[in-house]
Coordinates of C-alpha atoms in Angstrom, one line a residue:
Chain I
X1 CA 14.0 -4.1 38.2
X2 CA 10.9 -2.0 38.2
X3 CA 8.0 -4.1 37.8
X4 CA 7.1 -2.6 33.9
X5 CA 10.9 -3.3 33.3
X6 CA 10.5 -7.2 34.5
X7 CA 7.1 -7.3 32.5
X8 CA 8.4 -6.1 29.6
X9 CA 11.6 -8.4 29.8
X10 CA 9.3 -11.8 30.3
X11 CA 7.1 -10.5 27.2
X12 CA 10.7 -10.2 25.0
X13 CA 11.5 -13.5 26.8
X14 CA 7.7 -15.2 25.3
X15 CA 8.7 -13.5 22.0
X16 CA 12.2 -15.3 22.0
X17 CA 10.8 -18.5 23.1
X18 CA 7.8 -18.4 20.5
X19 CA 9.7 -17.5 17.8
X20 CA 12.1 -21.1 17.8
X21 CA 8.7 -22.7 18.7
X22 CA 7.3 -21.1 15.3
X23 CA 10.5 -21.6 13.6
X24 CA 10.5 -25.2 14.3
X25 CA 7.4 -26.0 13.8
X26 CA 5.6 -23.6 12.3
X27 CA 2.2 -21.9 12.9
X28 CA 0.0 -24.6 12.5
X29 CA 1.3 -26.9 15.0
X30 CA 3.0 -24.7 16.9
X31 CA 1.3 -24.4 20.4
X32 CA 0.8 -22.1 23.6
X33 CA 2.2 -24.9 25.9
X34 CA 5.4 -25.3 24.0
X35 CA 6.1 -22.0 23.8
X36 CA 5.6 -21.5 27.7
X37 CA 8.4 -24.7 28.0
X38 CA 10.8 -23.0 25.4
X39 CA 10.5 -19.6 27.4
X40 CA 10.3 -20.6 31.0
X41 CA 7.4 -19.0 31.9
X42 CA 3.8 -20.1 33.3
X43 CA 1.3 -20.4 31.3
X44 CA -0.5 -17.6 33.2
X45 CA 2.3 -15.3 32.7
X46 CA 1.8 -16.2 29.0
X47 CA -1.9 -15.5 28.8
X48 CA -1.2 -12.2 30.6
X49 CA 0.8 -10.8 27.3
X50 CA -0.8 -12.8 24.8
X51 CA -4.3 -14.0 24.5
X52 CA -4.0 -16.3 21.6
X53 CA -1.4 -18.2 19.0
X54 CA -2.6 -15.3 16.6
X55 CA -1.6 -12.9 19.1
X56 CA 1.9 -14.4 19.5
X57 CA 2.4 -14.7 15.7
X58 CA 1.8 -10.9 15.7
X59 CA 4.0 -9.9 18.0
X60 CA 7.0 -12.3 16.7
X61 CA 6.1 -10.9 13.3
X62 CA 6.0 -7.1 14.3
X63 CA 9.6 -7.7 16.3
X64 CA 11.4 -8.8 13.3
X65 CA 9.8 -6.3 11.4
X66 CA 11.6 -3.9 13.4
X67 CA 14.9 -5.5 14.1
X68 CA 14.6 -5.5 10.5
X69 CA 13.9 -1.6 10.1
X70 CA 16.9 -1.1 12.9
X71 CA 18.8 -2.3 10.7
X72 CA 17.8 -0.6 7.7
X73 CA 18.1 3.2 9.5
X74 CA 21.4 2.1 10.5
X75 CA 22.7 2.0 7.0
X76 CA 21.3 4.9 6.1
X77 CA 23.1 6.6 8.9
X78 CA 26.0 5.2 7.5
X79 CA 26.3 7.9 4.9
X80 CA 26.9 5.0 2.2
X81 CA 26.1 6.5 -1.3
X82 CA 22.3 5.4 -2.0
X83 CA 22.8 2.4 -4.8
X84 CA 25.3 0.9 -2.0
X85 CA 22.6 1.5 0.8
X86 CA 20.3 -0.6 -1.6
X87 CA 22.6 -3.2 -1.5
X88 CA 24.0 -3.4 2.1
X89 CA 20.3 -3.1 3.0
X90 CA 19.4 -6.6 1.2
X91 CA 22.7 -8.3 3.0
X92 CA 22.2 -7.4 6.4
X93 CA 18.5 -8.6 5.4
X94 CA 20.6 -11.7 4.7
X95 CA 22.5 -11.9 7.9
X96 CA 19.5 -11.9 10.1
X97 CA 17.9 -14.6 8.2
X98 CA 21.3 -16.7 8.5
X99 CA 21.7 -16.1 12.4
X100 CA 18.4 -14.7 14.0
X101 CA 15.7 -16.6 14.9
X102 CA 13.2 -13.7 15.5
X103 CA 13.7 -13.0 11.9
X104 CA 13.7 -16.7 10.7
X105 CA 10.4 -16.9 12.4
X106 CA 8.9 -13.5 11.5
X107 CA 9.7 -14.3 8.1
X108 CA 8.4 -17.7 8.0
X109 CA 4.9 -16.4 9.8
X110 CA 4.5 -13.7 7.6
X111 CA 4.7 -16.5 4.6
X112 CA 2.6 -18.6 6.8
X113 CA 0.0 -15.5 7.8
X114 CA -2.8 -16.5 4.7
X115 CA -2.9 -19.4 6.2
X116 CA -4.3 -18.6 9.5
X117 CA -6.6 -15.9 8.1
X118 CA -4.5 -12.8 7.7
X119 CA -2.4 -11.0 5.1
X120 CA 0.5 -9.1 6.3
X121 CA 1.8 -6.5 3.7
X122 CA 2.6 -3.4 5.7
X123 CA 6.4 -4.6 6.0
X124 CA 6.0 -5.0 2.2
X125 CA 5.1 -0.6 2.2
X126 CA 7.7 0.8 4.6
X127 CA 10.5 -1.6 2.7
X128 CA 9.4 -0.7 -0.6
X129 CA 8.9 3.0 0.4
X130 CA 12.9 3.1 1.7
X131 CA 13.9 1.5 -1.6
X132 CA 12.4 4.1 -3.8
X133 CA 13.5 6.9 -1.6
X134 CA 17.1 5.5 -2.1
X135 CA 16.2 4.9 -5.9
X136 CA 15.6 8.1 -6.3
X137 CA 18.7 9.6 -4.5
X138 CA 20.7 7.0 -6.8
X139 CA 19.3 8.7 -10.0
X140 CA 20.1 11.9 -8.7
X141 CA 23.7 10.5 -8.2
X142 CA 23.9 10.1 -11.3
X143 CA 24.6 6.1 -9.8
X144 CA 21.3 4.3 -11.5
X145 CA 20.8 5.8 -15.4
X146 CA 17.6 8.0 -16.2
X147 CA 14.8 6.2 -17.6
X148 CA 14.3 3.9 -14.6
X149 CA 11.3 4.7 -13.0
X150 CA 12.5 4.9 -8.4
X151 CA 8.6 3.1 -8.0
X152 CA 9.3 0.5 -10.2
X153 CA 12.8 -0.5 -9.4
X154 CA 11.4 -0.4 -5.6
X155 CA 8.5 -2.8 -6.1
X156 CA 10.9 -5.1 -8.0
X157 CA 14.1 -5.1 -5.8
X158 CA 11.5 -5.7 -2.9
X159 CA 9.5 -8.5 -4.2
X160 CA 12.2 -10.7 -6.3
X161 CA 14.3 -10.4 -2.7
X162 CA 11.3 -11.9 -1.0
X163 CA 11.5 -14.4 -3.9
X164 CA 15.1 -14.9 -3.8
X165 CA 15.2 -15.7 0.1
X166 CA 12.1 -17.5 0.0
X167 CA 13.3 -19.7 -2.5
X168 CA 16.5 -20.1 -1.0
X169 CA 14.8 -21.1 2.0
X170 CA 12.8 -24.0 0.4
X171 CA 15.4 -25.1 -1.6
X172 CA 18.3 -25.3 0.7
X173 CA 17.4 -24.4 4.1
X174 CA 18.9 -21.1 3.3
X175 CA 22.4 -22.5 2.7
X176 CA 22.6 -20.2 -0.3
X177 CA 21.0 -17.5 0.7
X178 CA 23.9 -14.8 0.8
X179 CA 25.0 -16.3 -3.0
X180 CA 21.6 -15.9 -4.3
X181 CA 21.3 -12.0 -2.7
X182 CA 24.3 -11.5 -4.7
X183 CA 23.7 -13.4 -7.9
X184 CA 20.8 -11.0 -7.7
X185 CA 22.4 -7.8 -7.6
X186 CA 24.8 -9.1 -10.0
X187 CA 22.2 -9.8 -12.9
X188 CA 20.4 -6.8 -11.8
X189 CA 23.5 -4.2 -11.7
X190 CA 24.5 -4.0 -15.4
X191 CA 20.7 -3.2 -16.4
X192 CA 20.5 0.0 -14.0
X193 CA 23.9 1.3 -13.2
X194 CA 24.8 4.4 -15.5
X195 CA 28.6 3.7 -15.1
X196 CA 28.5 0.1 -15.9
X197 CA 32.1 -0.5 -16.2
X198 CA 33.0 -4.1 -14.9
X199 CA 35.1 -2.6 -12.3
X200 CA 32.3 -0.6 -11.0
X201 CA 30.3 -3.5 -10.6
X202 CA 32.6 -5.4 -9.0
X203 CA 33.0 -2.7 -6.5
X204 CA 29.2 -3.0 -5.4
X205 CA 29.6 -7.0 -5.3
X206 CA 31.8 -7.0 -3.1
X207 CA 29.8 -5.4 -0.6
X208 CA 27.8 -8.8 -0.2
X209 CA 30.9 -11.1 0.1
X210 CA 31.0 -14.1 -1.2
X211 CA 31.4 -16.6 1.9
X212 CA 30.1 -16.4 5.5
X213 CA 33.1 -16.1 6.9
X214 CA 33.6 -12.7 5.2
X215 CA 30.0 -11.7 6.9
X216 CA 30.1 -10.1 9.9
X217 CA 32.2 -7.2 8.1
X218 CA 30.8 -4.1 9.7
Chain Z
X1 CA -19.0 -43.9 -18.9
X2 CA -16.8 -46.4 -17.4
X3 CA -16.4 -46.9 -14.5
X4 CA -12.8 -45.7 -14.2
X5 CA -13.7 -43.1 -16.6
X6 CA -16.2 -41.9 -13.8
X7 CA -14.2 -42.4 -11.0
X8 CA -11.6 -39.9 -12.3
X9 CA -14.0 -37.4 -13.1
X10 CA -15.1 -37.5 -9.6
X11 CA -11.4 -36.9 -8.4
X12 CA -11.2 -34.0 -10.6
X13 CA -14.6 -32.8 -9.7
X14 CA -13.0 -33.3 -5.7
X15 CA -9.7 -31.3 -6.6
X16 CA -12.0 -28.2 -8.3
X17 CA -13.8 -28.3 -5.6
X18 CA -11.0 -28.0 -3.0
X19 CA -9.0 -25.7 -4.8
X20 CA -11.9 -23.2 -4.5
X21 CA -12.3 -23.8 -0.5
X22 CA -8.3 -23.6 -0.1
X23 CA -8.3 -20.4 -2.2
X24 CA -11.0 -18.8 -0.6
X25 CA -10.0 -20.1 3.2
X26 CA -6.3 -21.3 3.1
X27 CA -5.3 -24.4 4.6
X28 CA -5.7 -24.1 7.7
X29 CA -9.0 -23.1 7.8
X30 CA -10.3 -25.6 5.0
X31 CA -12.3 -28.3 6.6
X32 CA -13.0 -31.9 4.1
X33 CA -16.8 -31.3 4.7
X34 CA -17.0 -27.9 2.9
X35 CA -14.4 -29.5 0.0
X36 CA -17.5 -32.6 -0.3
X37 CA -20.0 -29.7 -0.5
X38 CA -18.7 -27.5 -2.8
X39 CA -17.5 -30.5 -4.9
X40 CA -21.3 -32.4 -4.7
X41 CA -19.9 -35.3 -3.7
X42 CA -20.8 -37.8 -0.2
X43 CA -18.1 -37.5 2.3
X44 CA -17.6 -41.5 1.3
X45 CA -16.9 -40.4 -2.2
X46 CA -14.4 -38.2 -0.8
X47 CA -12.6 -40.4 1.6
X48 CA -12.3 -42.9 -1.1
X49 CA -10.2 -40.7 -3.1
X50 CA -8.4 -38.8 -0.3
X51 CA -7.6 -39.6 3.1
X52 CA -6.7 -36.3 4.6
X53 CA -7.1 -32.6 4.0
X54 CA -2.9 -32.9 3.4
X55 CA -3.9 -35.4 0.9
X56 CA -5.9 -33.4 -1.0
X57 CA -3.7 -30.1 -0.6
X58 CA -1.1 -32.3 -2.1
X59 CA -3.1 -33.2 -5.1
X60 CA -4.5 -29.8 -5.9
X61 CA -0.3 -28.1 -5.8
X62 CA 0.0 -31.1 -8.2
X63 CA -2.4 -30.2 -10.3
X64 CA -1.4 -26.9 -10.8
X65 CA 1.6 -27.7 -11.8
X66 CA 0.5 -30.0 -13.8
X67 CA -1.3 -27.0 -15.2
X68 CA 1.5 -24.9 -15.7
X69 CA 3.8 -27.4 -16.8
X70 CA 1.1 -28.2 -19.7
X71 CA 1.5 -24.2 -20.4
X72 CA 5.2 -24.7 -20.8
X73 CA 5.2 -27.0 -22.9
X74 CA 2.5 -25.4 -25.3
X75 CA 5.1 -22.4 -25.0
X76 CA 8.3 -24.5 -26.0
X77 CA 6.2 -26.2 -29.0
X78 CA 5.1 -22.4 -30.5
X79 CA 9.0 -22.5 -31.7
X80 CA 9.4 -19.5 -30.4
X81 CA 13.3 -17.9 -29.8
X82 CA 13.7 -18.9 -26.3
X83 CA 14.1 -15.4 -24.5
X84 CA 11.2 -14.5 -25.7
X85 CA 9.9 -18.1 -24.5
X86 CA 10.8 -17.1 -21.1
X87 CA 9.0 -14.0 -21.2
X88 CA 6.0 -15.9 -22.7
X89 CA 5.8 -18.4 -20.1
X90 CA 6.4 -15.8 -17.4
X91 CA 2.4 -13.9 -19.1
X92 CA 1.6 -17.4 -19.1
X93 CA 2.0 -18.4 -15.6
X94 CA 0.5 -14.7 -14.4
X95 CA -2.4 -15.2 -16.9
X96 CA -3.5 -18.9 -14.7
X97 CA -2.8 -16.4 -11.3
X98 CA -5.7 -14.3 -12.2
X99 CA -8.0 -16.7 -14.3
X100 CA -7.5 -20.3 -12.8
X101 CA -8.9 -21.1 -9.2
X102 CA -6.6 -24.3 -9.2
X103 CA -3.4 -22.5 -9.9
X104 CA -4.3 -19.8 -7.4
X105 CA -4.8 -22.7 -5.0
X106 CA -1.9 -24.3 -5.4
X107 CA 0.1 -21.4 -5.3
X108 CA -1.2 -20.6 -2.0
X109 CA -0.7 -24.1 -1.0
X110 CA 2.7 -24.1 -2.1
X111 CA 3.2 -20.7 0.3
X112 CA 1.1 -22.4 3.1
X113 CA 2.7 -25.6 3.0
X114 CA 5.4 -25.0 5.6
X115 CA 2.3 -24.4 8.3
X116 CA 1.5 -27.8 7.4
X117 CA 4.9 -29.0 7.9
X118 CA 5.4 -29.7 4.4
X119 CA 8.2 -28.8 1.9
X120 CA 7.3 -28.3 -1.9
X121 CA 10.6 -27.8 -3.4
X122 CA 10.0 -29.9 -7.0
X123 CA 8.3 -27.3 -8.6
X124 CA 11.2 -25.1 -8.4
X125 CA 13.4 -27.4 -9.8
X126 CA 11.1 -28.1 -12.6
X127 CA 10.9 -24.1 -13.3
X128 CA 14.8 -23.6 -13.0
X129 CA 15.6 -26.5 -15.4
X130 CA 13.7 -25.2 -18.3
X131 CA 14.6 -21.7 -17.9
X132 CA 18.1 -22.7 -17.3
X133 CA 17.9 -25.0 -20.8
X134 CA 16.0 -21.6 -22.4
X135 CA 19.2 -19.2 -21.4
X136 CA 22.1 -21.6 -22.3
X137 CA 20.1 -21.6 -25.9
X138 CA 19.1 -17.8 -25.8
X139 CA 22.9 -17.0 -25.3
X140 CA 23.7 -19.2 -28.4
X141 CA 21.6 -17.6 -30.5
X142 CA 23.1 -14.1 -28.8
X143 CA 19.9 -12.9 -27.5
X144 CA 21.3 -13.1 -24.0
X145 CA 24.8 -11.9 -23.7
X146 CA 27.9 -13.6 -22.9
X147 CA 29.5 -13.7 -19.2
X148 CA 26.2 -14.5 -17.7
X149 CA 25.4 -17.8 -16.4
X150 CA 22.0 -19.8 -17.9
X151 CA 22.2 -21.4 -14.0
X152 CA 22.5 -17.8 -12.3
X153 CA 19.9 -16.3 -14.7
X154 CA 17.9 -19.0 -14.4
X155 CA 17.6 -19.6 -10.7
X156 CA 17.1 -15.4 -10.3
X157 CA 14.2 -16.0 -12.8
X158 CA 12.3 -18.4 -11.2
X159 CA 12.9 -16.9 -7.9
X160 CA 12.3 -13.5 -8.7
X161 CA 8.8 -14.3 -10.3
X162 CA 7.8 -16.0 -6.9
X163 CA 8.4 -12.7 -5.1
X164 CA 6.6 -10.6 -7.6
X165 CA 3.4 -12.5 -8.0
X166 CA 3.5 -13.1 -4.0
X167 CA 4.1 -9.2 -3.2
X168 CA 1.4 -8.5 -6.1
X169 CA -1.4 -10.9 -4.3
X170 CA -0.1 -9.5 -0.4
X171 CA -0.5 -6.3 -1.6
X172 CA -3.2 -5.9 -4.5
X173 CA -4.5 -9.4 -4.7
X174 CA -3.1 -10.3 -7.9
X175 CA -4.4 -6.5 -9.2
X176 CA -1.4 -5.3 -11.0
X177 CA 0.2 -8.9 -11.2
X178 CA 0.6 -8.8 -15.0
X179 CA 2.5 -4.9 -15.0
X180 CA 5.0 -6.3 -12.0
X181 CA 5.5 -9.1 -14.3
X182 CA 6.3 -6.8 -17.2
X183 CA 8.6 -4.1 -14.9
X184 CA 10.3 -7.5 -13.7
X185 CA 11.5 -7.7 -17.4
X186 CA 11.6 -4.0 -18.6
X187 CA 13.7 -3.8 -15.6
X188 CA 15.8 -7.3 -16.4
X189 CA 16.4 -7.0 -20.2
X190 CA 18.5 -4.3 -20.3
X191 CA 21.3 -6.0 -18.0
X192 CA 21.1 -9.7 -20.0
X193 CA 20.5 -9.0 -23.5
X194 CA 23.2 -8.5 -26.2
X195 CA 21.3 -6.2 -28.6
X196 CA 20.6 -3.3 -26.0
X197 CA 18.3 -1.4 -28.7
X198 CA 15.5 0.3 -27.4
X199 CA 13.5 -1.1 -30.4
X200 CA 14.6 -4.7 -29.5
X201 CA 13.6 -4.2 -25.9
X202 CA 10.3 -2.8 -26.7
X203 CA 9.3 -5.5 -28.8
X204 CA 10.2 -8.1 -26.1
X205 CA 8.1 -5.9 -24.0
X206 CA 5.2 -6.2 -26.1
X207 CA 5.1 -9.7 -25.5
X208 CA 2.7 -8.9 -22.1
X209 CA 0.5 -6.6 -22.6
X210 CA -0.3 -3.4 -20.4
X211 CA -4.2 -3.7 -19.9
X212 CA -5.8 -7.4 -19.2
X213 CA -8.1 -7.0 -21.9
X214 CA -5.3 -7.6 -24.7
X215 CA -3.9 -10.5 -22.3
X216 CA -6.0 -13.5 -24.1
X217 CA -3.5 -12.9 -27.0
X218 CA -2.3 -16.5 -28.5

């Protein structure tokens, strides 16, 4: 390995490590030395990528915001019709909160962030940014009716999501998580679908199945 | 004044006081010595009513729901029919975001908690249970429309109005709160009512005003 490669792999390895440490434990009593334990590196080789807790929070936060966004561009190049984007786009959201850490912990800091002095919205942008840009397709589509305005549907499916998982997560350790993402969609379907036959509906439900098990489809 | 008489007014005096240094700082940056100075109380007077910064961060999240609860309650007493109670109490609850230093407190206490390795689930509950007892009576009266569930609606409500009063403060510090709480709705009522008339919708609507001025309404 070149020695940028090997650098770059121990700084993945610190984010790994400090991500369970912050999922665990969270940011206030999360520390440097633990992290350095969970990752298996010195604590030099620690303060050479990251010169503080802050700094570390940062960078977890920043990797699951583009795990995140990997996933997002990935089902957009999945040539799904736009209203089905939305909604494949809030499971897989789903999924990584279920199974990966990075995420758990990104997630968890960015809640966490006011508390140690910063306010993290740009995530908040690019997501809702995506959302309208789908919106908008959708209504174009003929998929969600005229009369909904792509901003305002955006800021909503964005912020009741962060709700719904956030909730979820304080209520039952995310347990229900992937029911609650599609109770959502459920209650929000018949309000901004143009065809709002039942079988239509049921057709967009099913793309967030209704067990784990059923998951990992795609 | 009595002497218990005083003695509570000094805890209440303590849990203003807090609420504006958690508010303004967060948790994690709040120390019990600013709380005793912005409260004008000794740091003996302090200790005797709470041992801990936790302590304290507990009793201000309970106050503010104590808060809210109280606005509830006012809501459920105005005899109102209960969708539009659930709207109402949705205004409400934004209306103490913007105006109410304890409510903003504990809200970002609430958020914070986790960094302090507490869980503040209750609050939830509380919400849930009295809009899920508001839809099960809106969809006897036929305001809300058969085939959805008062438990589904209900958790989506509650959990939907965290994420939009949480994006609103990331984002414009509780600037628009009150219009994201009235999209939330515009965009909600068309999928859950029975009586889909524009008319019908708009007068729901009415129920939170655009501008903040008109917002001291009842």
């Amino acid at each position: 390995m070149a020695v940028q490669d090997r650098s770059c792999a121990t700084r993945q390895t610190i984010i790994a490590g400090a991500a369970e440490v912050f999922e665990k434990s969270g940011y206030g009593r999360a520390s440097l030395i633990q992290v350095a334990e969970r990752a298996q590196v010195t604590k030099g080789a620690l303060y050479f990528h990251f010169a503080s807790k802050q700094d570390l929070a940062k960078a977890v936060i920043e990797e699951q915001h583009r795990l995140v966004v990997h996933d997002g561009l990935t089902v957009l190049q999945e040539g799904r019709p736009p209203l089905d984007a939305m909604i494949v786009m809030c499971r897989e959201f789903g999924h990584r909160l279920l199974h990966d850490p990075v995420v758990r912990a990104g997630i968890r800091l960015t809640f966490e962030a006011s508390s140690f002095g910063r306010s993290v919205h740009e995530p908040y942008e690019d997501w809702i940014r995506v959302m309208e840009n789908l919106a908008t397709r959708a209504i174009t589509d003929g998929a969600i009716r005229e009369g909904i305005a792509p901003s305002v549907l955006a800021k909503f499916v964005v912020a009741s999501f962060t709700g719904v998982q956030m909730v979820s997560d304080v209520r039952t350790g995310r347990e229900d998580v992937m029911e609650r993402i599609r109770d959502m969609w459920q209650i929000l379907l018949p309000g901004i679908q143009r065809d709002m036959s039942p079988d239509r509906i049921g057709r967009l439900l099913d793309l967030i199945p209704r067990n784990c098990q059923a998951e990992t489809e795609h």
